[in-house]
Structure formats: structure tokens, C-alpha cells
Coordinates of C-alpha atoms and ligand atoms in Angstrom, one line a residue:
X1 CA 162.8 -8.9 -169.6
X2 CA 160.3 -7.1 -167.7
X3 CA 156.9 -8.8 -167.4
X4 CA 154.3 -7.8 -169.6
X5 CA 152.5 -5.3 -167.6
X6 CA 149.0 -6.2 -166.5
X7 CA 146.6 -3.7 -168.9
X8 CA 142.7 -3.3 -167.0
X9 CA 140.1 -2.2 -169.5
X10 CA 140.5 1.4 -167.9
X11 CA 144.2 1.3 -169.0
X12 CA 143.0 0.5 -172.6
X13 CA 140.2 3.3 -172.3
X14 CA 143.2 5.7 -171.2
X15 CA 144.7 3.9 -174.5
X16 CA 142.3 4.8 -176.8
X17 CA 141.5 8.0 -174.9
X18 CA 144.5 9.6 -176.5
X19 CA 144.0 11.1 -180.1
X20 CA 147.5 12.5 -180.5
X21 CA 149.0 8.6 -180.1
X22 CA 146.2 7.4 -182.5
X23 CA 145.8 9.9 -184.7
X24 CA 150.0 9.5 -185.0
X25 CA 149.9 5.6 -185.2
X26 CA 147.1 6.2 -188.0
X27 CA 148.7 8.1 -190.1
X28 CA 152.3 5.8 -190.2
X29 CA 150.2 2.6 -190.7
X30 CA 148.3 4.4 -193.9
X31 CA 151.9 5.5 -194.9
X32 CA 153.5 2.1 -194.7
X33 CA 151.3 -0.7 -194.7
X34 CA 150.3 -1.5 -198.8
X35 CA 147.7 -3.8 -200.5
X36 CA 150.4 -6.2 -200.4
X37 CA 151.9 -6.0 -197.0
X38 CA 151.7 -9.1 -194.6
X39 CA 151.3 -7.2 -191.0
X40 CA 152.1 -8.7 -187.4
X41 CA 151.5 -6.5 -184.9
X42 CA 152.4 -7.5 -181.0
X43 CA 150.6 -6.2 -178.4
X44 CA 147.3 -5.5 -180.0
X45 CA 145.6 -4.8 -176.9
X46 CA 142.0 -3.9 -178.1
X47 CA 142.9 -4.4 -181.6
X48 CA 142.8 -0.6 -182.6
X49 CA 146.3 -0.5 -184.3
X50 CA 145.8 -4.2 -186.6
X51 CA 141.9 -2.5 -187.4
X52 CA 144.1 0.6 -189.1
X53 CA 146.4 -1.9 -190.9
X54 CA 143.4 -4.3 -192.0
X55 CA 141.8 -1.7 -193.5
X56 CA 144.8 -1.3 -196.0
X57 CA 145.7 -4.4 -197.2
X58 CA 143.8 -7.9 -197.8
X59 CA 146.2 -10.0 -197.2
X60 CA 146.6 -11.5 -193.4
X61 CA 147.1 -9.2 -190.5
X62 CA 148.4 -11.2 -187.5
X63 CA 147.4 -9.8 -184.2
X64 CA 149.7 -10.9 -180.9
X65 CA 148.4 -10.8 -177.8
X66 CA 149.9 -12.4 -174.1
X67 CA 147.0 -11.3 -172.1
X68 CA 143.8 -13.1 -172.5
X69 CA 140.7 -11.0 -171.9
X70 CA 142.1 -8.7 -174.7
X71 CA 142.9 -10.9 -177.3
X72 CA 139.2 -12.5 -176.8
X73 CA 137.6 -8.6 -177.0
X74 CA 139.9 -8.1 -180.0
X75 CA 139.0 -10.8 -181.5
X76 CA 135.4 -10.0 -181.0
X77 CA 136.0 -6.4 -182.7
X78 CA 137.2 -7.9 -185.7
X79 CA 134.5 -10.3 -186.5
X80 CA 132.0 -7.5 -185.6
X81 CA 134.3 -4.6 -187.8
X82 CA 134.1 -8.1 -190.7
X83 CA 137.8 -8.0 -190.8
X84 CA 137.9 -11.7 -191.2
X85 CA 141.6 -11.4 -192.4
X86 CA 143.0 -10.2 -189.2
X87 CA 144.5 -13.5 -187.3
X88 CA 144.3 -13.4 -183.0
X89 CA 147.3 -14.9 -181.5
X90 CA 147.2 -14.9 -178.1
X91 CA 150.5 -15.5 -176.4
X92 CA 153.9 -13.8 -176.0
X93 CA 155.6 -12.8 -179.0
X94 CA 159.0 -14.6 -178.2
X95 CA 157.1 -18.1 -178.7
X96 CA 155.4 -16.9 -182.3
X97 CA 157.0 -17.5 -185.5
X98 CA 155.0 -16.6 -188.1
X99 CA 154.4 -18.2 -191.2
X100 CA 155.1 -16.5 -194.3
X101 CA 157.1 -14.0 -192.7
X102 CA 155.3 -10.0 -192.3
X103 CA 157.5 -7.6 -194.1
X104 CA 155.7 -4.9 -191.4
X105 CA 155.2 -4.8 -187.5
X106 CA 153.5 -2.7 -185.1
X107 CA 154.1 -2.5 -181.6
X108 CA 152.6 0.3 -179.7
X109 CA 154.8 -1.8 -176.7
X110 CA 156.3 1.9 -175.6
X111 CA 156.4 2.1 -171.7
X112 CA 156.4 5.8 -169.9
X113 CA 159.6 6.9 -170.9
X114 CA 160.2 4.2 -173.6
X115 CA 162.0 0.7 -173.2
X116 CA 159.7 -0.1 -169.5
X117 CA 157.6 -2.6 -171.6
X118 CA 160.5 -4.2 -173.4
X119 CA 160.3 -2.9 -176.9
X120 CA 163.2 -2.9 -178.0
X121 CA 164.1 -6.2 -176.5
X122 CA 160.5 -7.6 -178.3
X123 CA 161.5 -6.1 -181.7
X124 CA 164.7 -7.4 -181.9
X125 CA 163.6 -11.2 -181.0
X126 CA 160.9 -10.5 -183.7
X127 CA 163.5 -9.5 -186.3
X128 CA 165.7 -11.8 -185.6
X129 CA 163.1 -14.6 -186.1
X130 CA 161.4 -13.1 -189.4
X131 CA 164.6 -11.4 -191.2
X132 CA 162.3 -10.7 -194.2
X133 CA 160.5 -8.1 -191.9
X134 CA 161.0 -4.6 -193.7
X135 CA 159.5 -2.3 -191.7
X136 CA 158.7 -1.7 -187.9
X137 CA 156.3 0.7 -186.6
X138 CA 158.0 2.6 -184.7
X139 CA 161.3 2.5 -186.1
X140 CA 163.3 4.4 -183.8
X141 CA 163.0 5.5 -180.4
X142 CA 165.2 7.8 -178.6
X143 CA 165.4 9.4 -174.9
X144 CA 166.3 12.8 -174.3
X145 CA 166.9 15.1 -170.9
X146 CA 166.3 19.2 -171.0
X147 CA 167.0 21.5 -168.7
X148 CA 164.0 23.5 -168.0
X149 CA 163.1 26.4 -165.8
X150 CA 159.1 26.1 -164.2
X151 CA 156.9 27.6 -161.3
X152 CA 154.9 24.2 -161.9
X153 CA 157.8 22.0 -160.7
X154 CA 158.7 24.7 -157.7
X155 CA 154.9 25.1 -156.9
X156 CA 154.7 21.1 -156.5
X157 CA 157.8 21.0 -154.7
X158 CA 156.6 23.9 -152.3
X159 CA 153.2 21.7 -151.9
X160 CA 155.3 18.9 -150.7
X161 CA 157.3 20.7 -147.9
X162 CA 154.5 22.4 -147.0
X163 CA 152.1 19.7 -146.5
X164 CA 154.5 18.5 -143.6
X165 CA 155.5 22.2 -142.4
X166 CA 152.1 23.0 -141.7
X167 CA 151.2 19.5 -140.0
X168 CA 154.0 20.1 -137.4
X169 CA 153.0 20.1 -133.7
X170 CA 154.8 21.7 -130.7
X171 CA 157.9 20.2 -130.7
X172 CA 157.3 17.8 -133.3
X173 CA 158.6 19.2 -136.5
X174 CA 159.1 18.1 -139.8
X175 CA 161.9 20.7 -140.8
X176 CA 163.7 18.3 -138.6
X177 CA 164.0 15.6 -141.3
X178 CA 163.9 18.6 -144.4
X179 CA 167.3 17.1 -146.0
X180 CA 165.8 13.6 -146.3
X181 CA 162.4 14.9 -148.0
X182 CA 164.3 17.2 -150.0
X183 CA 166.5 14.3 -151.2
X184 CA 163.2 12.0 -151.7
X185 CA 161.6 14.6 -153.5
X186 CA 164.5 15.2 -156.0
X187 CA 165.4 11.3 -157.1
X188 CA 162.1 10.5 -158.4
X189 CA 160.8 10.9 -161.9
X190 CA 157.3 12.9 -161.5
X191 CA 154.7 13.4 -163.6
X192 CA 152.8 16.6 -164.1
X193 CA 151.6 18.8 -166.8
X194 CA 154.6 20.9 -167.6
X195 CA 153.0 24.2 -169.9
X196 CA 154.3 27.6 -169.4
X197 CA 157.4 25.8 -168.4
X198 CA 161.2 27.0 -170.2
X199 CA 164.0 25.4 -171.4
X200 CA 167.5 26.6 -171.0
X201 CA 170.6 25.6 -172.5
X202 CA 170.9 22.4 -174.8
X203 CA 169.1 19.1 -174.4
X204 CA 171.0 15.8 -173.9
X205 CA 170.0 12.7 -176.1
X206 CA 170.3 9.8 -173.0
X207 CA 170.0 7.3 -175.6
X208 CA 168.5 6.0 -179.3
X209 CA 167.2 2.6 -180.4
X210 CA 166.8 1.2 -183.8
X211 CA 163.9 -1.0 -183.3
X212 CA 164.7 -4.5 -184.4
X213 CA 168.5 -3.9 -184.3
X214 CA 169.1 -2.7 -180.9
X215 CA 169.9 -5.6 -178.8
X216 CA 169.7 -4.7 -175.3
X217 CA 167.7 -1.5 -173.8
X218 CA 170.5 -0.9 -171.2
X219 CA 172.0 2.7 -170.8
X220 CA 173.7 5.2 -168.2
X221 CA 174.2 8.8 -169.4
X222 CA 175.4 12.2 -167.7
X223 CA 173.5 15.4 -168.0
X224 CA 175.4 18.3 -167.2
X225 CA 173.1 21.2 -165.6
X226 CA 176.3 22.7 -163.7
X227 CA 176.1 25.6 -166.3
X228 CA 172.3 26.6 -165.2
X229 CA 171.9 28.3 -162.7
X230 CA 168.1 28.8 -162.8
X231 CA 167.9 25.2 -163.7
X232 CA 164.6 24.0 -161.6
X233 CA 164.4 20.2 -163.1
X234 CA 165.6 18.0 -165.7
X235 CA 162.8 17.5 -168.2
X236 CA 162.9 13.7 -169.6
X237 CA 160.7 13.1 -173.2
X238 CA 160.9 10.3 -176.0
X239 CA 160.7 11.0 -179.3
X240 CA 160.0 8.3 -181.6
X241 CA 160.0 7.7 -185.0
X242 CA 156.7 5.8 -186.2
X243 CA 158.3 6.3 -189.5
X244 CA 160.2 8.8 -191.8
X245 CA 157.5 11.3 -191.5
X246 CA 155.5 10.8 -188.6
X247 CA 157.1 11.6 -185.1
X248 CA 155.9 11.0 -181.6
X249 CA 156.6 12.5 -178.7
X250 CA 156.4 13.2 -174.9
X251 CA 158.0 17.0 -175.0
X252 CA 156.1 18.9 -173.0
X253 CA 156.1 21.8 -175.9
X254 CA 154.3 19.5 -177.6
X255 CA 150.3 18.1 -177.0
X256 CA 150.1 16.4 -174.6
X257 CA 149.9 12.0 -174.3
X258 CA 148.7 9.7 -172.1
X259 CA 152.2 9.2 -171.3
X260 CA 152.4 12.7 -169.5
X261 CA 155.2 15.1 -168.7
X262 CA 158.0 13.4 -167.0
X263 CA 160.8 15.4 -164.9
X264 CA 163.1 15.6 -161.9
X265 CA 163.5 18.7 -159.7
X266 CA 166.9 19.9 -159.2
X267 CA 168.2 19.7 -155.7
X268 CA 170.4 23.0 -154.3
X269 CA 174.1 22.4 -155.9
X270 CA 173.7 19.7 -157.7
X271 CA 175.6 19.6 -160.8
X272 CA 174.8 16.6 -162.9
X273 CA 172.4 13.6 -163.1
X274 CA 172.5 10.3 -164.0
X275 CA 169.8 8.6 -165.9
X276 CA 169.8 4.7 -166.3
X277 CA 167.7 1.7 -167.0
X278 CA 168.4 -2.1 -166.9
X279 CA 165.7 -4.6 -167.9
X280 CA 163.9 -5.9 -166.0
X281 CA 163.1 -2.5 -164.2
X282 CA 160.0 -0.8 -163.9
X283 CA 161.2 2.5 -164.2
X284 CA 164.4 4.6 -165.6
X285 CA 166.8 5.6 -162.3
X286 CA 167.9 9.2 -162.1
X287 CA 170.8 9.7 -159.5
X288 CA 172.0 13.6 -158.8
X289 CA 175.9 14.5 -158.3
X290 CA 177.8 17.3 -157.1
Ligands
SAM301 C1 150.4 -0.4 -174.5 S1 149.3 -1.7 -174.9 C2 148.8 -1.3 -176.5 C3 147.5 -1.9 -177.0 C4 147.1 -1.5 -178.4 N1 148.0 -1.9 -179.4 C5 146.9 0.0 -178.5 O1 147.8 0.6 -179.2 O2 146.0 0.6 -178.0 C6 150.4 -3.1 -175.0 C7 149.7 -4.4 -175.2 O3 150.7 -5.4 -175.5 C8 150.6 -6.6 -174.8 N2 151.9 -7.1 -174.8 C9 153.0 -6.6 -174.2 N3 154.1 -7.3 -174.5 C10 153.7 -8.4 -175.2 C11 154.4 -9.5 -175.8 N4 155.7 -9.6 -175.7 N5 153.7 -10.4 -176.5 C12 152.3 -10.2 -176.6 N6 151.6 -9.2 -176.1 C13 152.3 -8.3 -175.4 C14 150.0 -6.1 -173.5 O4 149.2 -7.2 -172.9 C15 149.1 -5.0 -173.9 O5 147.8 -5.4 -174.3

């Protein structure tokens, strides 16, 4: 698995700086969690997510935690809040076994595209170790790529050329090496707001997870673009399910996240890409083909 990323106090601000994730989180833990529901939640960070389940049920709310400045300020907030139910374990999930089992868990453990921060590989261990657990928060997670149409992605793209066109000097010019930045430029997943953008054609689901029964966060998947011929970049977005009613997502139609807007421009010619991940990796691979 990957490690567990290294979360600064700025990262949680960012965190909590997002409504839409909150607000979204909120709402499925007021759906789901009951007066008589025993929560676990891993990965409660500043404790935001166990606060919203404390404050529906009585009964004991155990809070995991690996890294530990946070589980000390979490625990702090709960005494303060006088949520003296909420238990702080700090440790990594894989060597907790809880005690009677929770029939719900949380895990806001959802990396930039989804499975960098080992979700699905930390709710199945969970599940497999607490087979009474009835419910996880989020219970699905899928991966999709769309084939949009955007002056933002061909404005950045222009930026980038032209930041080394216009540094050139006499003889020393960077149109020289234009096939390699053009080929850099294209195989990265970048990050920028993508409104005003377009989709065209159909949108390709890369993969889905069923949190707690997916084993393994592995995929490769094919997205055909060869039918576009305006297609300026492939568009990648999660969706997940929090639960049946409450959905979460990184689609740029939507408001925006933390999490950002994700894509990859589409080099001249190219006719498909390849998307893949293997944990441990810190981010998805994209790969174009002609
Ligand atoms: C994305 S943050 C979410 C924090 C908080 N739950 C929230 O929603 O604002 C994920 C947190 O999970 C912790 N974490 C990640 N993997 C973990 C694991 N396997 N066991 C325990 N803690 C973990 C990290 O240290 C980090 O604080």
C-alpha cells in the first residue's frame, strides 16, 4: 500500500475549507448513522467527520488516526465539543480490531482521483476484520474519463510553449526540442479550473469500487477519442457514492472541491489513452496511442 500521506495543518485547513465535501459527508452521516449505530471512522484527521457522527448516536464513535499531531488535536476537539463518547485511536487501521464490531465506517481516505490514499485497499482490510460492519461511508467509488473540448486547457498549453518560445536567444531555440515538450505536456494529469469547458461524445467509466469488497485498487482502461476530432483533453472525475442519496464528485460541471479539475491535453493524432494505477503509486498513469 501507499504510505499514508503526510497531512500539515494547512492540508487539513484546505480540508475543512471545502463546503461542498462537508456539507456532502454531513448529510450521509445524518442519513446513516442511528441512535444505535457503533461508528469507526479511519482517518479522522481533525475529527470533523466522527463530531457529525457523535452528534447522532450515544453509543461509542471510534476515531483512527496514523498520524500523531492529529489524533492529539482531535482528541482535544472532542473533550472541548464534550463528546466524551468519541474514542481516539491513534495508529494505522490495519493493526485495529475493534471491539464490539461498528456496523458503520467513515473514511474520507479518497486521494485526487480516488484510490492514491488506499481506500479501497483500507476498507476492505476493515471489512474483512469486522464482517458485522453494515455500512461504509462512502460506499462506492468509481473513475470516469470525458472527452471534453476547452480554450482553458489550449490557453495553458499555449502558456507553456510560449514561456520557452519567447525566452529563446539567437541561435538558441526552444522550438528545437518542441516534440519533447509537447510530449511532456500531454502525459501528465493537470489540474486547473475547467468552467466554460464542453464535453463531446460519451464518457468512459475507467473503473468502480465497492468499498469493503473490492480487493485490490489495480486497473488499466482504453478511452477511445479517435472519433473526436475537436477533442482538446481527456477530462478524468470520481464520482462516489457516500450513500444511496448523496453523491460526490469531481466533474467539472459540478462545484467545484478541493480535489480540483483533473485532465490531460490531447496530443496531435493521438487516438486513444490509457489510464492505470497500481498501489503503491502516487498518482494514476495516463499513456497516449496512435
Ligand atoms: C484526507 S484526510 C481526512 C481527514 C478528516 N477525516 C476530514 O475529512 O477532514 C485523511 C486522514 O487519514 C489519515 N489516514 C490515512 N490512512 C490511514 C490509515 N490507514 N489509518 C489511520 N489513519 C489514516 C491521515 O493521516 C489523514 O489525517
Amino acid at each position: 500500500m501507499n504510505p499514508v500521506y503526510d497531512f500539515t495543518a494547512v492540508d487539513h485547513a484546505a480540508m475543512l475549507g471545502d463546503l461542498i465535501r462537508l456539507e456532502l459527508y454531513r448529510r450521509a452521516i445524518e442519513n446513516q448513522v442511528k441512535p444505535d449505530s457503533v461508528v469507526a471512522e479511519i482517518g479522522t484527521g481533525s475529527g470533523i467527520l466522527s463530531a457529525y457522527a457523535a452528534a447522532q448516536t450515544k453509543n461509542k464513535v471510534s476515531a483512527i488516526e496514523f498520524a500523531e499531531y492529529s489524533a492529539k488535536l482531535a482528541g482535544d476537539m472532542m473533550k472541548a465539543a464534550g463528546f466524551h463518547h468519541v474514542e481516539i485511536l491513534r495508529g494505522m487501521s490495519s493493526d485495529i480490531t475493534l471491539s464490539p464490531e461498528p456496523s458503520i465506517l467513515i473514511t474520507e481516505t479518497i486521494g485526487a482521483l480516488g484510490p492514491e490514499e488506499n481506500i479501497v485497499e483500507i476498507c476492505h482490510d476493515f471489512k474483512k476484520r469486522h464482517p458485522s460492519l453494515k455500512t461504509i461511508i462512502p460506499a462506492r467509488l468509481r473513475i470516469y474519463a470525458q472527452p471534453i473540448r476547452s480554450d482553458v486547457v489550449v490557453d495553458a498549453e499555449n502558456g507553456f510553449f510560449k514561456s520557452y518560445a519567447d525566452a529563446s536567444f539567437k541561435s538558441f531555440n526552444f522550438n528545437a526540442i518542441r516534440g519533447d515538450l509537447n510530449n511532456i505536456w500531454t502525459s501528465r494529469i493537470r489540474y486547473r479550473t475547467l468552467e466554460g469547458s464542453e464535453n463531446i461524445g460519451e464518457r468512459t467509466l475507467l473503473v468502480e469500487y465497492k468499498l469493503g469488497e473490492t480487493e485490490s485498487s489495480h486497473f488499466s482502461t482504453d478511452v477511445d477519442v479517435s472519433r473526436y476530432a475537436d477533442c482538446d483533453a481527456v477530462h478524468l472525475y470520481f464520482e462516489t457514492d457516500l450513500d444511496g442519496e448523496v453523491l460526490l464528485t469531481t466533474n467539472y460541471q459540478d462545484p467545484e472541491t478541493h480535489w480540483g479539475n483533473a485532465y490531460v491535453s490531447k496530443p496531435e493524432g493521438a487516438k486513444t489513452l490509457n489510464v492505470s494505477f497500481t498501489n503503491p503509486s502516487p498518482t494514476l498513469v495516463t499513456q497516449w496511442k496512435n
